[in-house]
Short mmCIF file of C-alpha atoms and ligand atoms in Angstrom, two decimals:
data_model
loop_
_atom_site.label_atom_id
_atom_site.label_comp_id
_atom_site.label_asym_id
_atom_site.label_seq_id
_atom_site.Cartn_x
_atom_site.Cartn_y
_atom_site.Cartn_z
CA MET A 1 0.06 -0.04 0.03
CA GLY A 2 2.32 2.74 -1.38
CA ASN A 3 4.36 4.17 1.60
CA VAL A 4 2.46 2.63 4.17
CA GLU A 5 4.36 -0.22 6.26
CA ARG A 6 3.69 -2.29 9.22
CA ASN A 7 5.20 -1.63 12.55
CA PRO A 8 7.41 -4.64 13.09
CA PHE A 9 7.06 -4.35 16.88
CA ASP A 10 3.37 -4.36 16.97
CA LYS A 11 2.08 -7.90 17.32
CA SER A 12 -1.36 -6.63 16.86
CA VAL A 13 -0.51 -5.83 13.09
CA GLU A 14 -0.51 -9.58 12.19
CA GLU A 15 -4.30 -9.63 12.89
CA ASN A 16 -4.67 -6.46 10.93
CA THR A 17 -7.56 -5.45 13.16
CA HIS A 18 -6.88 -1.97 14.61
CA PRO A 19 -6.22 0.84 12.45
CA VAL A 20 -3.70 2.38 14.89
CA ALA A 21 -1.46 -0.77 14.42
CA VAL A 22 -0.41 0.65 10.85
CA VAL A 23 2.45 3.11 10.93
CA ARG A 24 2.51 5.37 7.92
CA MET A 25 6.13 6.17 6.79
CA VAL A 26 7.49 8.97 4.95
CA PRO A 27 10.81 9.67 3.08
CA ILE A 28 13.17 12.35 4.47
CA PHE A 29 16.52 13.28 3.71
CA ILE A 30 19.07 13.76 6.62
CA MET A 31 22.20 15.51 5.69
CA GLY A 32 21.45 14.24 1.96
CA LYS A 33 20.80 10.33 2.79
CA ARG A 34 17.26 9.24 2.36
CA TYR A 35 15.56 7.64 5.32
CA GLU A 36 12.10 6.08 5.86
CA VAL A 37 10.49 7.30 8.98
CA PRO A 38 6.99 7.11 10.84
CA ARG A 39 5.37 10.38 9.55
CA SER A 40 4.12 11.41 13.41
CA LEU A 41 7.54 11.80 14.53
CA THR A 42 9.40 15.01 15.21
CA ILE A 43 12.55 15.67 13.34
CA MET A 44 14.51 14.67 16.70
CA GLN A 45 12.60 11.40 16.91
CA ALA A 46 12.98 10.68 13.20
CA MET A 47 16.68 11.00 13.44
CA GLU A 48 16.99 8.61 16.38
CA TYR A 49 14.56 6.39 14.45
CA ALA A 50 17.06 6.21 11.58
CA GLY A 51 19.79 5.48 13.72
CA PHE A 52 21.52 8.85 15.07
CA LYS A 53 22.36 9.18 18.38
CA PHE A 54 22.54 12.67 19.86
CA ILE A 55 25.59 13.53 21.82
CA ARG A 56 25.04 17.39 21.17
CA GLY A 57 22.13 19.30 19.58
CA CYS A 58 19.66 18.07 21.99
CA GLY A 59 18.84 19.26 25.49
CA CYS A 60 15.48 19.74 26.94
CA ARG A 61 13.32 18.03 24.11
CA GLY A 62 10.74 20.53 25.19
CA GLY A 63 11.29 23.60 22.78
CA ILE A 64 13.21 25.41 25.66
CA CYS A 65 16.80 24.96 25.51
CA GLY A 66 17.53 26.03 21.80
CA ALA A 67 20.06 23.19 21.37
CA CYS A 68 18.41 21.50 18.23
CA ALA A 69 18.11 24.36 15.80
CA THR A 70 17.24 22.48 12.36
CA VAL A 71 17.14 23.92 8.73
CA TYR A 72 15.47 22.28 5.99
CA ARG A 73 13.95 22.66 2.47
CA LYS A 74 10.81 20.95 1.10
CA PRO A 75 10.80 19.71 -2.64
CA GLY A 76 9.93 22.28 -5.32
CA ASP A 77 10.21 25.20 -2.80
CA TYR A 78 13.12 27.67 -2.91
CA LYS A 79 12.56 28.68 0.52
CA ILE A 80 14.66 27.78 3.36
CA TYR A 81 12.66 26.63 6.57
CA VAL A 82 13.97 26.46 10.20
CA GLY A 83 12.61 24.79 13.18
CA LEU A 84 13.33 23.22 16.58
CA ALA A 85 13.97 19.63 16.11
CA CYS A 86 12.35 18.32 19.15
CA GLN A 87 9.08 20.46 18.04
CA THR A 88 8.77 20.22 14.30
CA VAL A 89 6.99 17.07 13.09
CA VAL A 90 8.61 15.49 9.66
CA GLU A 91 7.26 16.19 6.26
CA PRO A 92 7.69 13.98 3.23
CA GLU A 93 10.87 14.67 1.34
CA MET A 94 12.02 17.32 3.49
CA TYR A 95 15.92 17.87 3.36
CA LEU A 96 17.28 18.74 6.75
CA THR A 97 20.20 19.23 8.88
CA GLN A 98 20.98 20.28 12.37
CA ILE A 99 23.25 23.21 13.31
CA PRO A 100 23.52 22.79 16.85
CA PHE A 101 26.05 25.43 17.38
CA TYR A 102 26.78 28.54 15.46
CA PRO A 103 29.89 30.55 15.98
CA ALA A 104 29.05 34.11 17.15
CA ASN A 105 30.89 36.82 18.94
CA ARG A 106 30.11 36.91 22.57
CA ALA A 107 31.42 39.74 24.53
CA GLY A 108 33.30 39.18 27.85
CA TYR A 109 32.31 41.50 30.76
CA ARG A 110 31.94 41.53 34.55
CA PHE A 111 28.45 42.02 35.25
CA GLU A 112 28.56 43.72 38.49
CA GLU A 113 30.81 46.36 36.78
CA LEU A 114 28.37 47.20 34.22
CA LYS A 115 26.09 50.42 34.40
CA PRO A 116 22.43 50.18 33.56
CA ALA A 117 22.76 52.22 30.59
CA PRO A 118 22.63 51.26 26.61
CA GLU A 119 26.02 52.57 26.20
CA GLU A 120 27.49 49.65 28.01
CA ILE A 121 25.77 47.34 25.22
CA PHE A 122 27.08 49.83 22.34
CA LYS A 123 30.59 49.49 23.86
CA LEU A 124 30.53 45.51 24.05
CA TYR A 125 28.62 44.96 20.77
CA PRO A 126 29.43 47.96 18.43
CA GLU A 127 28.22 45.55 15.54
CA LEU A 128 24.69 46.28 16.76
CA PHE A 129 24.75 49.40 14.44
CA ARG A 130 25.68 47.35 11.38
CA CYS A 131 22.10 46.13 11.26
CA VAL A 132 20.60 46.91 7.72
CA ALA A 133 17.06 46.31 8.88
CA CYS A 134 16.60 43.46 6.36
CA ASN A 135 14.49 41.54 8.79
CA ALA A 136 15.90 38.05 7.84
CA CYS A 137 16.35 37.48 11.70
CA THR A 138 12.85 38.09 12.37
CA LYS A 139 11.77 35.59 9.57
CA VAL A 140 14.00 32.84 10.60
CA CYS A 141 13.26 32.90 14.46
CA PRO A 142 11.56 29.89 15.56
CA MET A 143 10.01 31.42 18.72
CA ASN A 144 8.30 34.13 16.65
CA ILE A 145 10.23 37.02 18.16
CA GLU A 146 10.28 40.42 16.72
CA THR A 147 13.95 40.33 16.49
CA MET A 148 14.60 43.21 14.04
CA ASP A 149 12.26 45.51 16.36
CA ALA A 150 14.29 44.40 19.48
CA VAL A 151 17.54 45.36 17.55
CA SER A 152 15.87 48.64 16.72
CA ALA A 153 14.95 49.27 20.22
CA LEU A 154 18.22 48.63 21.63
CA LYS A 155 19.86 51.13 18.91
CA GLN A 156 17.43 53.88 20.40
CA GLY A 157 18.63 52.93 23.96
CA ASP A 158 15.36 51.07 25.08
CA ILE A 159 16.77 48.37 27.04
CA LYS A 160 13.43 47.61 28.53
CA ARG A 161 11.60 47.13 25.26
CA ALA A 162 14.55 44.83 23.79
CA ALA A 163 14.51 42.76 26.88
CA GLU A 164 10.47 42.12 26.81
CA LEU A 165 10.52 41.50 23.24
CA THR A 166 13.20 38.87 23.54
CA PHE A 167 11.97 37.35 26.67
CA ASP A 168 11.19 33.85 24.82
CA CYS A 169 14.64 33.85 23.15
CA ILE A 170 16.05 30.31 23.57
CA GLN A 171 19.57 31.22 22.32
CA CYS A 172 19.41 28.98 19.21
CA GLY A 173 21.54 31.43 17.15
CA LEU A 174 19.59 31.10 13.96
CA CYS A 175 19.12 34.75 13.76
CA THR A 176 22.85 35.13 13.79
CA SER A 177 23.33 32.66 11.10
CA ARG A 178 21.23 34.61 8.79
CA CYS A 179 22.29 38.19 9.52
CA PHE A 180 23.60 40.45 6.82
CA GLY A 181 24.98 42.79 9.28
CA GLU A 182 26.84 39.79 11.16
CA LEU A 183 25.27 40.75 14.51
CA PRO A 184 25.18 38.02 17.24
CA GLN A 185 21.68 38.92 18.31
CA HIS A 186 21.04 36.14 20.55
CA HIS A 187 24.16 37.36 22.85
CA ILE A 188 23.24 41.01 22.56
CA PHE A 189 19.67 40.19 23.75
CA GLN A 190 20.75 38.01 26.73
CA LEU A 191 23.04 41.07 27.96
CA ALA A 192 20.02 43.34 27.33
CA ARG A 193 17.82 40.90 29.62
CA ARG A 194 20.43 40.62 32.19
CA ILE A 195 20.96 44.43 32.49
CA TYR A 196 17.28 44.98 32.55
CA GLY A 197 16.46 42.06 34.82
CA GLY A 198 19.49 42.68 37.36
CA LYS A 199 19.87 46.61 37.30
CA ILE A 200 16.83 48.35 36.04
CA GLN A 201 13.61 46.39 37.05
CA PRO A 202 12.60 46.94 40.40
CA GLU A 203 13.42 43.79 42.67
CA ALA A 204 10.81 41.61 43.18
CA GLU A 205 9.22 41.61 46.56
CA HIS A 206 8.46 37.74 46.82
CA LEU A 207 11.94 36.85 45.58
CA LYS A 208 13.51 39.25 48.10
CA ARG A 209 11.40 37.58 50.87
CA ALA A 210 12.40 34.16 49.95
CA VAL A 211 16.05 34.90 49.81
CA GLN A 212 15.91 36.37 53.29
CA VAL A 213 13.96 33.36 54.54
CA ILE A 214 16.75 30.93 53.10
CA LYS A 215 19.39 32.97 54.61
CA LYS A 216 18.02 33.46 58.01
CA GLU A 217 16.45 29.82 58.32
CA ASN A 218 19.15 27.94 56.47
CA SER A 219 16.06 26.02 55.24
CA PHE A 220 17.89 24.01 52.43
CA ASP A 221 21.04 23.17 54.29
CA GLU A 222 19.84 19.91 55.63
CA ILE A 223 18.31 18.57 52.55
CA LEU A 224 21.51 19.82 50.36
CA LYS A 225 23.87 17.97 52.80
CA SER A 226 21.83 14.81 52.65
CA LEU A 227 22.03 15.09 48.67
CA MET A 228 25.83 15.59 48.79
CA GLU A 229 26.33 12.59 50.91
CA MET A 230 24.51 10.29 48.57
CA ASN A 231 26.18 7.85 46.14
CA GLU A 232 25.49 7.64 42.39
CA GLU A 233 22.83 4.95 42.85
CA GLU A 234 20.98 6.66 45.69
CA LEU A 235 20.75 9.87 43.71
CA HIS A 236 19.47 8.18 40.78
CA LYS A 237 16.68 6.46 42.85
CA VAL A 238 15.81 9.90 44.44
CA TYR A 239 15.85 11.49 40.95
CA LEU A 240 13.53 8.89 39.23
CA GLU A 241 11.12 8.90 42.16
CA ARG A 242 10.78 12.53 42.53
CA GLU A 243 7.22 14.06 42.00
CA ILE A 244 6.73 15.53 38.79
CA GLU A 245 4.03 18.20 37.76
CA PRO A 246 1.79 16.28 35.16
CA THR A 247 1.67 17.58 31.73
CA THR A 248 -2.09 17.89 32.07
CA ALA A 249 -1.90 19.80 35.53
CA THR A 250 -4.03 22.60 35.93
CA GLU A 251 -2.73 26.18 37.05
CA ASP A 252 -3.44 25.20 40.74
CA TRP A 253 -1.39 22.11 40.93
CA MET A 254 0.64 21.65 44.04
CA PRO A 255 3.24 19.06 44.94
CA SER A 256 2.23 16.83 47.95
CA GLU A 257 5.28 17.78 49.63
CA ARG A 258 5.34 21.36 50.57
CA GLN A 259 7.73 22.10 53.22
CA PHE A 260 10.15 23.89 50.74
CA LEU A 261 7.47 26.13 49.29
CA PHE A 262 7.32 29.92 49.97
CA GLU A 263 4.07 31.74 50.60
S1 FES B 301 16.12 20.05 22.52
FE1 FES B 301 15.86 21.88 23.80
S2 FES B 301 14.77 23.25 22.25
FE2 FES B 301 14.90 21.15 21.31
#
């Protein structure tokens, strides 16, 4: 039946009684080589299905860490597409490769010595003013960030707006890979968010309270000490048995053990 194959691991396929037992396969090209993979997989799962083992280019598997930036093309389409391998589902005949790391200038600084002023960013990243406003960075962003607007905001000295616009940045570096002006946008925005969060935004009251409680009552000392005394096997057990918030949890979900929660 065309590109429909049976899942060799599913015994129920033999009886052919359940529609779920049939796995539909699609061809994809990973770094130029053709593979047949189940069509419901993400790019990351498909690569593993094809036999690849991730030793880098894979972190959270949840669309947060930015380690799995992927570029691909579709047949008969001139456009280059981008996505996160852990989030993007395969499409028939897609040509793809991952770019888990993209070299970019990253300025060195001592954060405590920086002033809460845009001039600090201009000094560390003068290439900010090489932006030609082509908007390629915005088009390529897998998080739908208004990247070029954030660059413009910074050029105008508006650190707050740049920090807020780029709050969802996962540092994948795809913007940098496409930039005509050679800007390392993701590093520049990270600095902007650090300056805004650490030196401009008012301190959060609840956080201040929590830090005071920790310092005064040494609330975590005992549990940290017991963790540090565990061997690898014990740590593994504790890790596997920890309570995890269910993916379907509602807003008011609370862990059963609440002794370390702050009001
Ligand atoms: S593995 Fe973390 S974003 Fe994909």
